[in-house]
């Protein structure tokens, strides 16, 4: 081999090596392009795949509607009827928070799990009555109003942690409309809750007058007391009913409303500022004070009340059919006797599988 031989061989090897690398790179480029084309032709884009999943299981992306309702001893049939009416009249993704005392929760859980309500989404929440110690003034005229679960609504942010917006319902209601509509109630900026005003529906005024139901602050607060006069609230101001609430948990916590409610409960213990002999509820009065001028309103058809104030006075059937929510507030409950419009309530009642809860009827 000549002296130039190794140089020529090395040069040839360099050319060969460069050509090989170029060919490999070209091959890789072709494979990459093919892979991209294959994905475009044979695979669904990721965004569409997500849409397809959503179409197959829409509830996965739906907003949960949390509904808080209590299960009190002796009236769990009310809780079941309310839940049944809500569940049967909506396609929304409802999550029920059923609040009870330690000894009542097992009963309501078995009732639901062993009935046609076993498909609902629900959580049970134990309420500790010790939080009320020293905050409730004993009142013998209507002792049932002093039951601990009547004050659950004061503590919503402590019981329900993960939701921005919550619906609270008394147990003596049935819902005839789609609960989504109630949940969509708009709350004004800075308002932590929406209620129904007691003067808002002319169709109910005759009922209110006939049963002697109070619908102003004068009917709930004792204006002979200086602490009440110092509030600067006119006694003729229209009251509201806190048996149906749409609440904003962020605003509630920001304004420390639970602490404010507890303050007025404690003041009532010391000064007797309100009582159940006035407006018929010791849980309403603190809310009237704390939320005065700072609440939004619920569509009045979403809270037709006073059905429990008289065993005789009735609404027209047409009016009741148009109503979205019926509330038997007062002494005369639809699971007891006497009461009015019990047929509307019984449409949603589900018998207790254990047989412990029974309806009271004239022939029973």
Coordinates of C-alpha atoms in Angstrom, one line a residue:
X1 CA 0.0 0.0 0.0
X2 CA 1.3 3.4 -0.9
X3 CA 1.8 6.2 1.6
X4 CA -1.5 7.7 0.4
X5 CA -3.4 4.5 0.9
X6 CA -4.3 4.9 4.5
X7 CA -5.3 8.5 3.9
X8 CA -7.6 7.4 1.1
X9 CA -9.1 4.6 3.2
X10 CA -9.8 6.9 6.1
X11 CA -11.4 9.4 3.9
X12 CA -13.6 6.7 2.3
X13 CA -14.6 5.5 5.8
X14 CA -15.5 9.1 6.8
X15 CA -17.7 9.5 3.7
X16 CA -19.3 6.1 4.4
X17 CA -20.0 7.0 8.0
X18 CA -21.6 10.3 7.2
X19 CA -23.8 8.7 4.5
X20 CA -24.9 6.1 7.1
X21 CA -25.8 8.7 9.6
X22 CA -27.8 10.7 7.1
X23 CA -29.7 7.6 6.0
X24 CA -30.5 6.8 9.6
X25 CA -31.7 10.3 10.3
X26 CA -33.8 10.3 7.1
X27 CA -35.3 7.0 8.2
X28 CA -36.2 8.3 11.6
X29 CA -37.8 11.4 10.0
X30 CA -39.9 9.2 7.8
X31 CA -41.0 7.1 10.7
X32 CA -41.9 10.2 12.8
X33 CA -44.0 11.6 9.9
X34 CA -45.7 8.3 9.5
X35 CA -46.5 8.1 13.2
X36 CA -48.0 11.5 13.2
X37 CA -50.1 10.8 10.1
X38 CA -51.2 7.5 11.6
X39 CA -52.4 9.2 14.8
X40 CA -54.3 11.8 12.8
X41 CA -56.0 9.2 10.7
X42 CA -56.6 6.4 13.1
X43 CA -56.8 8.0 16.6
X44 CA -59.3 10.5 18.1
X45 CA -57.7 13.8 19.3
X46 CA -57.4 14.0 23.1
X47 CA -59.9 16.9 23.3
X48 CA -62.5 14.8 21.5
X49 CA -61.8 11.8 23.6
X50 CA -62.6 13.9 26.7
X51 CA -65.8 15.0 25.1
X52 CA -66.7 11.4 24.2
X53 CA -66.2 10.4 27.8
X54 CA -68.3 13.3 29.0
X55 CA -71.1 12.2 26.6
X56 CA -71.0 8.7 27.9
X57 CA -71.1 9.7 31.6
X58 CA -72.3 13.3 31.9
X59 CA -72.6 13.3 35.6
X60 CA -68.8 13.1 36.0
X61 CA -68.5 16.7 34.8
X62 CA -71.8 18.0 36.3
X63 CA -71.6 20.3 39.3
X64 CA -72.8 18.7 42.5
X65 CA -75.8 20.3 44.1
X66 CA -75.4 19.8 47.9
X67 CA -78.7 19.7 49.7
X68 CA -78.6 19.8 53.5
X69 CA -81.6 18.3 55.4
X70 CA -82.0 17.1 59.0
X71 CA -83.2 13.7 60.2
X72 CA -84.7 14.2 63.7
X73 CA -86.0 11.4 65.9
X74 CA -89.8 11.0 65.5
X75 CA -90.0 12.8 62.1
X76 CA -87.6 10.9 59.8
X77 CA -90.5 10.1 57.5
X78 CA -90.5 13.8 56.7
X79 CA -86.8 13.6 55.7
X80 CA -87.4 10.6 53.5
X81 CA -90.4 12.3 51.8
X82 CA -88.4 15.5 51.1
X83 CA -85.5 13.5 49.7
X84 CA -87.8 11.4 47.6
X85 CA -89.5 14.4 46.1
X86 CA -86.2 16.1 45.2
X87 CA -84.7 13.0 43.7
X88 CA -87.8 12.2 41.6
X89 CA -88.1 15.7 40.1
X90 CA -84.6 16.4 38.8
X91 CA -81.9 15.0 36.6
X92 CA -79.3 17.1 38.4
X93 CA -76.3 15.6 40.3
X94 CA -77.7 16.0 43.8
X95 CA -75.6 15.1 46.9
X96 CA -77.7 14.9 50.1
X97 CA -76.1 15.8 53.4
X98 CA -78.4 14.2 56.0
X99 CA -77.6 15.7 59.4
X100 CA -78.6 13.9 62.6
X101 CA -77.7 13.1 66.2
X102 CA -75.6 10.1 66.9
X103 CA -78.6 7.9 67.8
X104 CA -80.7 8.8 64.7
X105 CA -78.2 8.3 61.9
X106 CA -78.2 4.5 61.8
X107 CA -82.0 4.5 61.4
X108 CA -82.1 6.9 58.5
X109 CA -79.2 5.2 56.8
X110 CA -81.0 1.8 57.0
X111 CA -84.2 3.4 55.7
X112 CA -82.5 4.8 52.6
X113 CA -80.4 1.7 51.9
X114 CA -83.4 -0.6 52.1
X115 CA -85.9 1.4 50.0
X116 CA -86.1 2.7 46.5
X117 CA -83.9 5.6 47.5
X118 CA -80.9 3.3 47.7
X119 CA -79.5 4.9 44.5
X120 CA -79.3 8.5 45.8
X121 CA -75.9 10.0 46.6
X122 CA -75.8 10.9 50.3
X123 CA -73.6 11.4 53.3
X124 CA -74.6 11.4 56.9
X125 CA -73.3 14.1 59.2
X126 CA -73.4 13.9 63.0
X127 CA -74.3 17.1 64.7
X128 CA -72.9 17.6 68.2
X129 CA -75.5 19.3 70.4
X130 CA -72.8 20.4 72.8
X131 CA -72.1 23.4 70.6
X132 CA -75.4 24.8 71.8
X133 CA -74.6 24.6 75.5
X134 CA -75.5 27.9 77.2
X135 CA -76.9 29.3 73.9
X136 CA -80.6 28.3 74.1
X137 CA -83.1 29.8 76.5
X138 CA -85.5 27.2 77.8
X139 CA -89.1 27.8 76.6
X140 CA -91.9 25.5 77.7
X141 CA -94.5 26.8 75.2
X142 CA -93.1 24.9 72.2
X143 CA -90.3 22.6 73.4
X144 CA -90.0 21.0 70.0
X145 CA -88.5 24.2 68.6
X146 CA -85.6 23.9 71.0
X147 CA -84.4 20.6 69.5
X148 CA -80.7 20.8 68.6
X149 CA -81.3 20.1 64.9
X150 CA -83.3 23.2 64.5
X151 CA -80.0 25.1 64.8
X152 CA -78.1 23.1 62.2
X153 CA -78.6 25.9 59.6
X154 CA -76.4 28.2 61.9
X155 CA -73.4 25.9 61.4
X156 CA -73.5 25.1 57.7
X157 CA -69.9 26.0 56.9
X158 CA -68.7 23.8 59.8
X159 CA -70.7 20.8 58.7
X160 CA -70.3 21.1 54.9
X161 CA -66.7 21.9 54.0
X162 CA -66.1 21.3 50.3
X163 CA -68.9 23.3 48.6
X164 CA -69.1 27.0 47.6
X165 CA -72.9 27.0 47.4
X166 CA -75.4 25.0 49.5
X167 CA -79.1 24.5 49.7
X168 CA -80.6 24.0 53.2
X169 CA -84.1 22.7 53.6
X170 CA -86.4 22.1 56.6
X171 CA -87.5 18.5 56.7
X172 CA -91.3 19.4 56.5
X173 CA -91.1 20.3 52.8
X174 CA -91.7 18.6 49.5
X175 CA -90.2 19.7 46.2
X176 CA -92.3 19.7 43.1
X177 CA -89.9 21.5 40.8
X178 CA -86.4 20.8 39.6
X179 CA -83.9 21.6 42.4
X180 CA -81.4 22.8 39.8
X181 CA -83.7 25.9 39.4
X182 CA -83.5 26.7 43.1
X183 CA -79.7 26.1 43.2
X184 CA -79.3 28.6 40.3
X185 CA -80.7 31.4 42.5
X186 CA -78.5 34.4 42.1
X187 CA -76.9 35.9 45.3
X188 CA -76.0 39.6 45.2
X189 CA -72.3 40.4 45.8
X190 CA -71.6 40.4 49.5
X191 CA -74.7 38.3 50.3
X192 CA -74.2 35.0 52.1
X193 CA -77.7 33.7 51.7
X194 CA -81.1 34.0 49.9
X195 CA -84.4 33.5 51.6
X196 CA -88.1 34.0 50.8
X197 CA -89.6 37.2 52.1
X198 CA -92.8 36.7 54.1
X199 CA -94.6 39.5 52.2
X200 CA -93.6 38.4 48.7
X201 CA -96.6 36.4 47.4
X202 CA -100.0 38.0 47.3
X203 CA -101.7 34.6 46.9
X204 CA -100.6 33.6 50.4
X205 CA -101.7 36.8 52.2
X206 CA -105.3 35.5 52.8
X207 CA -103.9 32.4 54.4
X208 CA -101.5 34.4 56.6
X209 CA -104.3 36.6 57.8
X210 CA -106.7 33.7 58.5
X211 CA -104.2 31.7 60.6
X212 CA -102.7 34.7 62.4
X213 CA -99.2 34.2 61.0
X214 CA -96.8 37.0 61.7
X215 CA -94.9 38.4 58.7
X216 CA -93.0 41.3 60.2
X217 CA -90.2 41.7 62.6
X218 CA -92.7 42.8 65.3
X219 CA -93.9 39.2 65.3
X220 CA -90.5 37.8 66.2
X221 CA -88.6 40.3 68.3
X222 CA -89.5 42.0 71.6
X223 CA -89.4 45.7 70.8
X224 CA -89.9 46.5 74.5
X225 CA -86.2 45.5 74.9
X226 CA -83.6 48.2 74.4
X227 CA -81.2 45.9 72.6
X228 CA -83.9 45.3 69.9
X229 CA -84.7 49.0 69.5
X230 CA -81.0 49.8 69.2
X231 CA -80.9 47.7 66.0
X232 CA -82.7 50.4 64.2
X233 CA -85.0 48.0 62.4
X234 CA -88.5 49.1 61.9
X235 CA -91.0 46.6 63.5
X236 CA -93.0 46.7 60.3
X237 CA -90.1 45.3 58.2
X238 CA -91.1 42.2 56.3
X239 CA -89.6 39.1 57.9
X240 CA -88.3 36.1 56.0
X241 CA -88.5 32.3 56.5
X242 CA -85.2 30.4 56.9
X243 CA -86.7 27.0 56.2
X244 CA -85.3 27.2 52.7
X245 CA -81.9 28.8 52.2
X246 CA -79.5 29.1 49.3
X247 CA -76.2 29.9 50.9
X248 CA -72.7 31.0 49.8
X249 CA -70.2 29.4 52.2
X250 CA -67.3 31.7 51.3
X251 CA -69.3 34.8 52.2
X252 CA -70.7 33.1 55.3
X253 CA -67.2 32.3 56.6
X254 CA -65.8 35.7 55.6
X255 CA -68.5 37.5 57.5
X256 CA -68.2 35.2 60.5
X257 CA -72.0 34.7 60.5
X258 CA -72.0 31.7 62.8
X259 CA -70.3 33.7 65.5
X260 CA -72.8 36.5 65.0
X261 CA -75.7 34.1 65.3
X262 CA -74.3 32.6 68.4
X263 CA -73.8 36.1 69.9
X264 CA -77.6 36.8 69.6
X265 CA -78.5 33.4 71.0
X266 CA -76.4 34.1 74.1
X267 CA -77.9 37.6 74.4
X268 CA -81.4 36.1 74.3
X269 CA -80.4 33.7 77.1
X270 CA -79.4 36.7 79.2
X271 CA -82.1 39.3 78.1
X272 CA -85.0 37.3 76.6
X273 CA -85.1 39.2 73.4
X274 CA -87.4 36.8 71.5
X275 CA -89.3 33.6 72.3
X276 CA -91.3 31.0 70.6
X277 CA -94.5 32.6 71.9
X278 CA -93.9 35.4 69.4
X279 CA -93.2 34.3 65.8
X280 CA -93.2 30.6 66.6
X281 CA -89.5 29.9 66.2
X282 CA -86.4 30.6 68.2
X283 CA -84.1 29.7 65.3
X284 CA -85.7 32.4 63.0
X285 CA -85.1 35.5 65.2
X286 CA -81.3 35.5 65.3
X287 CA -81.3 35.1 61.5
X288 CA -83.7 38.0 61.1
X289 CA -81.2 40.1 63.0
X290 CA -78.0 39.0 61.4
X291 CA -79.2 38.9 57.8
X292 CA -81.3 42.1 58.0
X293 CA -80.7 44.0 54.7
X294 CA -78.0 41.6 53.7
X295 CA -79.7 38.7 51.9
X296 CA -81.0 38.0 48.4
X297 CA -84.4 36.7 47.6
X298 CA -85.7 33.3 46.4
X299 CA -88.4 33.0 43.8
X300 CA -91.6 33.0 46.0
X301 CA -93.0 29.9 44.2
X302 CA -90.0 28.1 45.6
X303 CA -91.2 28.5 49.1
X304 CA -95.0 28.2 49.6
X305 CA -95.4 28.0 53.3
X306 CA -97.9 28.1 56.2
X307 CA -99.4 24.8 55.2
X308 CA -98.9 23.7 58.8
X309 CA -100.5 26.7 60.6
X310 CA -104.0 25.5 60.6
X311 CA -105.8 22.1 60.2
X312 CA -108.6 23.8 58.2
X313 CA -107.2 26.6 56.0
X314 CA -106.4 25.4 52.4
X315 CA -104.8 26.8 49.3
X316 CA -106.5 26.3 46.0
X317 CA -105.5 23.1 44.1
X318 CA -104.4 25.1 41.1
X319 CA -102.1 27.2 43.1
X320 CA -100.5 24.2 44.8
X321 CA -99.9 22.5 41.5
X322 CA -98.0 25.6 40.3
X323 CA -95.9 25.7 43.4
X324 CA -92.3 24.5 43.2
X325 CA -91.8 23.8 47.0
X326 CA -94.4 23.3 49.7
X327 CA -93.6 23.9 53.4
X328 CA -95.8 22.6 56.3
X329 CA -94.2 25.1 58.8
X330 CA -96.4 25.3 61.9
X331 CA -97.8 22.8 64.4
X332 CA -99.9 20.7 62.0
X333 CA -97.6 18.3 60.1
X334 CA -98.6 16.2 57.1
X335 CA -97.5 12.9 58.8
X336 CA -99.7 13.7 61.8
X337 CA -103.5 14.3 62.2
X338 CA -105.1 16.7 61.6
X339 CA -103.3 18.4 58.8
X340 CA -104.1 19.8 55.3
X341 CA -103.0 18.8 51.8
X342 CA -101.6 15.5 53.1
X343 CA -102.3 13.8 49.8
X344 CA -99.5 16.0 48.2
X345 CA -97.1 15.0 50.9
X346 CA -98.0 11.3 50.9
X347 CA -97.2 11.1 47.1
X348 CA -93.5 11.2 48.1
X349 CA -93.6 9.3 51.4
X350 CA -91.8 5.9 51.5
X351 CA -92.8 3.6 54.4
X352 CA -90.1 2.8 57.0
X353 CA -88.8 -0.8 56.3
X354 CA -88.3 -1.2 60.1
X355 CA -91.9 -0.2 60.9
X356 CA -90.8 2.2 63.6
X357 CA -92.2 5.3 61.9
X358 CA -95.9 5.3 61.1
X359 CA -98.3 7.9 59.8
X360 CA -101.0 9.1 62.1
X361 CA -104.3 9.0 60.3
X362 CA -108.0 9.1 61.4
X363 CA -108.5 5.4 60.7
X364 CA -105.1 4.3 62.2

